[in-house]
Amino acid sequence: MRYLYLTGGFLLFLAALGFALKNTAPVTLEYYLGLQWHAPLILVMLLAFCAGALAGIIACLTLVIQQRRRLLAIQRELHALQSSQD
């Protein structure tokens, strides 16, 4: 099973590398007030992907923090009930 994961990861890496090598054309990002930034297409796509992944992680992080707080409150309540029975 480990070799299957390694093979799959290697094939995914090769596909991503081929995609990166085919998308090296320069692109221009234009901002307000005439500001421009020139970069390879793959770099722009990578930055957009990372920004989206970071936004998703931050969105999920708030739910995880809320669940942890709720779990701690329930554990405290359970501990209080167990000590009151003794």
mmCIF file of N, CA and C in Angstrom, residues 14-67:
data_model
loop_
_atom_site.group_PDB
_atom_site.id
_atom_site.type_symbol
_atom_site.label_atom_id
_atom_site.label_comp_id
_atom_site.label_asym_id
_atom_site.label_seq_id
_atom_site.Cartn_x
_atom_site.Cartn_y
_atom_site.Cartn_z
ATOM 1 N N LEU A 14 4.888 14.543 -11.216
ATOM 2 C CA LEU A 14 5.259 14.670 -12.628
ATOM 3 C C LEU A 14 4.221 15.464 -13.412
ATOM 4 N N ALA A 15 2.941 15.241 -13.108
ATOM 5 C CA ALA A 15 1.885 15.994 -13.789
ATOM 6 C C ALA A 15 1.973 17.476 -13.435
ATOM 7 N N ALA A 16 2.210 17.778 -12.160
ATOM 8 C CA ALA A 16 2.329 19.181 -11.737
ATOM 9 C C ALA A 16 3.568 19.828 -12.347
ATOM 10 N N LEU A 17 4.657 19.090 -12.433
ATOM 11 C CA LEU A 17 5.879 19.620 -13.037
ATOM 12 C C LEU A 17 5.666 19.901 -14.519
ATOM 13 N N GLY A 18 5.032 18.985 -15.219
ATOM 14 C CA GLY A 18 4.734 19.210 -16.635
ATOM 15 C C GLY A 18 3.821 20.403 -16.835
ATOM 16 N N PHE A 19 2.824 20.554 -15.958
ATOM 17 C CA PHE A 19 1.924 21.700 -16.028
ATOM 18 C C PHE A 19 2.694 22.995 -15.808
ATOM 19 N N ALA A 20 3.610 22.984 -14.849
ATOM 20 C CA ALA A 20 4.395 24.186 -14.557
ATOM 21 C C ALA A 20 5.311 24.543 -15.725
ATOM 22 N N LEU A 21 5.915 23.545 -16.333
ATOM 23 C CA LEU A 21 6.830 23.812 -17.442
ATOM 24 C C LEU A 21 6.098 24.308 -18.686
ATOM 25 N N LYS A 22 4.839 23.933 -18.857
ATOM 26 C CA LYS A 22 4.071 24.376 -20.021
ATOM 27 C C LYS A 22 3.447 25.754 -19.832
ATOM 28 N N ASN A 23 3.404 26.268 -18.602
ATOM 29 C CA ASN A 23 2.736 27.536 -18.321
ATOM 30 C C ASN A 23 3.721 28.579 -17.803
ATOM 31 N N THR A 24 4.748 28.823 -18.574
ATOM 32 C CA THR A 24 5.761 29.801 -18.166
ATOM 33 C C THR A 24 5.621 31.127 -18.893
ATOM 34 N N ALA A 25 4.558 31.302 -19.642
ATOM 35 C CA ALA A 25 4.369 32.547 -20.398
ATOM 36 C C ALA A 25 4.239 33.728 -19.433
ATOM 37 N N PRO A 26 4.832 34.856 -19.773
ATOM 38 C CA PRO A 26 4.715 36.025 -18.888
ATOM 39 C C PRO A 26 3.317 36.633 -18.975
ATOM 40 N N VAL A 27 2.795 37.011 -17.823
ATOM 41 C CA VAL A 27 1.493 37.682 -17.760
ATOM 42 C C VAL A 27 1.668 38.987 -16.994
ATOM 43 N N THR A 28 0.756 39.906 -17.227
ATOM 44 C CA THR A 28 0.787 41.196 -16.554
ATOM 45 C C THR A 28 -0.470 41.338 -15.710
ATOM 46 N N LEU A 29 -0.269 41.562 -14.426
ATOM 47 C CA LEU A 29 -1.388 41.855 -13.536
ATOM 48 C C LEU A 29 -1.456 43.363 -13.382
ATOM 49 N N GLU A 30 -2.621 43.911 -13.653
ATOM 50 C CA GLU A 30 -2.787 45.359 -13.579
ATOM 51 C C GLU A 30 -3.614 45.717 -12.356
ATOM 52 N N TYR A 31 -3.099 46.683 -11.587
ATOM 53 C CA TYR A 31 -3.767 47.165 -10.389
ATOM 54 C C TYR A 31 -4.334 48.543 -10.660
ATOM 55 N N TYR A 32 -4.913 49.115 -9.630
ATOM 56 C CA TYR A 32 -5.412 50.484 -9.736
ATOM 57 C C TYR A 32 -4.241 51.454 -9.862
ATOM 58 N N LEU A 33 -4.514 52.625 -10.337
ATOM 59 C CA LEU A 33 -3.536 53.709 -10.496
ATOM 60 C C LEU A 33 -2.403 53.338 -11.443
ATOM 61 N N GLY A 34 -2.645 52.419 -12.350
ATOM 62 C CA GLY A 34 -1.655 52.082 -13.360
ATOM 63 C C GLY A 34 -0.524 51.185 -12.889
ATOM 64 N N LEU A 35 -0.634 50.616 -11.701
ATOM 65 C CA LEU A 35 0.411 49.708 -11.219
ATOM 66 C C LEU A 35 0.314 48.379 -11.957
ATOM 67 N N GLN A 36 1.470 47.832 -12.311
ATOM 68 C CA GLN A 36 1.518 46.565 -13.032
ATOM 69 C C GLN A 36 2.559 45.656 -12.402
ATOM 70 N N TRP A 37 2.312 44.365 -12.515
ATOM 71 C CA TRP A 37 3.266 43.372 -12.037
ATOM 72 C C TRP A 37 3.397 42.306 -13.114
ATOM 73 N N HIS A 38 4.609 42.056 -13.557
ATOM 74 C CA HIS A 38 4.889 41.059 -14.591
ATOM 75 C C HIS A 38 5.453 39.812 -13.909
ATOM 76 N N ALA A 39 4.870 38.653 -14.214
ATOM 77 C CA ALA A 39 5.321 37.400 -13.612
ATOM 78 C C ALA A 39 4.929 36.245 -14.524
ATOM 79 N N PRO A 40 5.586 35.095 -14.368
ATOM 80 C CA PRO A 40 5.179 33.913 -15.136
ATOM 81 C C PRO A 40 3.785 33.446 -14.701
ATOM 82 N N LEU A 41 3.058 32.884 -15.638
ATOM 83 C CA LEU A 41 1.695 32.435 -15.371
ATOM 84 C C LEU A 41 1.649 31.427 -14.231
ATOM 85 N N ILE A 42 2.584 30.502 -14.183
ATOM 86 C CA ILE A 42 2.558 29.474 -13.144
ATOM 87 C C ILE A 42 2.726 30.092 -11.763
ATOM 88 N N LEU A 43 3.513 31.158 -11.644
ATOM 89 C CA LEU A 43 3.689 31.825 -10.353
ATOM 90 C C LEU A 43 2.388 32.490 -9.912
ATOM 91 N N VAL A 44 1.711 33.129 -10.834
ATOM 92 C CA VAL A 44 0.429 33.769 -10.519
ATOM 93 C C VAL A 44 -0.591 32.713 -10.097
ATOM 94 N N MET A 45 -0.623 31.591 -10.814
ATOM 95 C CA MET A 45 -1.560 30.522 -10.466
ATOM 96 C C MET A 45 -1.224 29.908 -9.111
ATOM 97 N N LEU A 46 0.050 29.728 -8.827
ATOM 98 C CA LEU A 46 0.474 29.171 -7.545
ATOM 99 C C LEU A 46 0.102 30.103 -6.397
ATOM 100 N N LEU A 47 0.311 31.397 -6.579
ATOM 101 C CA LEU A 47 -0.055 32.359 -5.540
ATOM 102 C C LEU A 47 -1.564 32.387 -5.319
ATOM 103 N N ALA A 48 -2.339 32.300 -6.387
ATOM 104 C CA ALA A 48 -3.798 32.274 -6.252
ATOM 105 C C ALA A 48 -4.251 31.005 -5.528
ATOM 106 N N PHE A 49 -3.632 29.883 -5.844
ATOM 107 C CA PHE A 49 -3.968 28.629 -5.168
ATOM 108 C C PHE A 49 -3.633 28.702 -3.685
ATOM 109 N N CYS A 50 -2.457 29.218 -3.362
ATOM 110 C CA CYS A 50 -2.045 29.339 -1.957
ATOM 111 C C CYS A 50 -2.953 30.296 -1.190
ATOM 112 N N ALA A 51 -3.346 31.392 -1.815
ATOM 113 C CA ALA A 51 -4.250 32.341 -1.158
ATOM 114 C C ALA A 51 -5.605 31.686 -0.889
ATOM 115 N N GLY A 52 -6.105 30.914 -1.828
ATOM 116 C CA GLY A 52 -7.372 30.214 -1.629
ATOM 117 C C GLY A 52 -7.276 29.148 -0.549
ATOM 118 N N ALA A 53 -6.169 28.409 -0.538
ATOM 119 C CA ALA A 53 -5.979 27.390 0.494
ATOM 120 C C ALA A 53 -5.887 28.029 1.875
ATOM 121 N N LEU A 54 -5.183 29.147 1.972
ATOM 122 C CA LEU A 54 -5.062 29.854 3.247
ATOM 123 C C LEU A 54 -6.419 30.372 3.716
ATOM 124 N N ALA A 55 -7.211 30.898 2.803
ATOM 125 C CA ALA A 55 -8.553 31.373 3.160
ATOM 126 C C ALA A 55 -9.423 30.212 3.648
ATOM 127 N N GLY A 56 -9.317 29.068 3.016
ATOM 128 C CA GLY A 56 -10.072 27.894 3.450
ATOM 129 C C GLY A 56 -9.643 27.402 4.819
ATOM 130 N N ILE A 57 -8.345 27.409 5.073
ATOM 131 C CA ILE A 57 -7.837 26.985 6.379
ATOM 132 C C ILE A 57 -8.322 27.928 7.471
ATOM 133 N N ILE A 58 -8.270 29.216 7.208
ATOM 134 C CA ILE A 58 -8.730 30.195 8.199
ATOM 135 C C ILE A 58 -10.223 30.024 8.459
ATOM 136 N N ALA A 59 -10.994 29.768 7.417
ATOM 137 C CA ALA A 59 -12.435 29.566 7.588
ATOM 138 C C ALA A 59 -12.719 28.324 8.431
ATOM 139 N N CYS A 60 -11.981 27.258 8.215
ATOM 140 C CA CYS A 60 -12.182 26.037 8.994
ATOM 141 C C CYS A 60 -11.635 26.166 10.408
ATOM 142 N N LEU A 61 -10.623 26.983 10.584
ATOM 143 C CA LEU A 61 -9.996 27.135 11.891
ATOM 144 C C LEU A 61 -10.972 27.685 12.919
ATOM 145 N N THR A 62 -11.840 28.592 12.519
ATOM 146 C CA THR A 62 -12.811 29.136 13.465
ATOM 147 C C THR A 62 -13.754 28.040 13.963
ATOM 148 N N LEU A 63 -14.153 27.132 13.085
ATOM 149 C CA LEU A 63 -15.016 26.025 13.500
ATOM 150 C C LEU A 63 -14.291 25.083 14.451
ATOM 151 N N VAL A 64 -13.031 24.821 14.186
ATOM 152 C CA VAL A 64 -12.254 23.929 15.043
ATOM 153 C C VAL A 64 -12.099 24.537 16.432
ATOM 154 N N ILE A 65 -11.842 25.828 16.504
ATOM 155 C CA ILE A 65 -11.694 26.494 17.802
ATOM 156 C C ILE A 65 -13.006 26.436 18.576
ATOM 157 N N GLN A 66 -14.125 26.669 17.916
ATOM 158 C CA GLN A 66 -15.425 26.589 18.581
ATOM 159 C C GLN A 66 -15.695 25.173 19.097
ATOM 160 N N GLN A 67 -15.352 24.175 18.312
ATOM 161 C CA GLN A 67 -15.573 22.795 18.735
ATOM 162 C C GLN A 67 -14.687 22.434 19.917
#
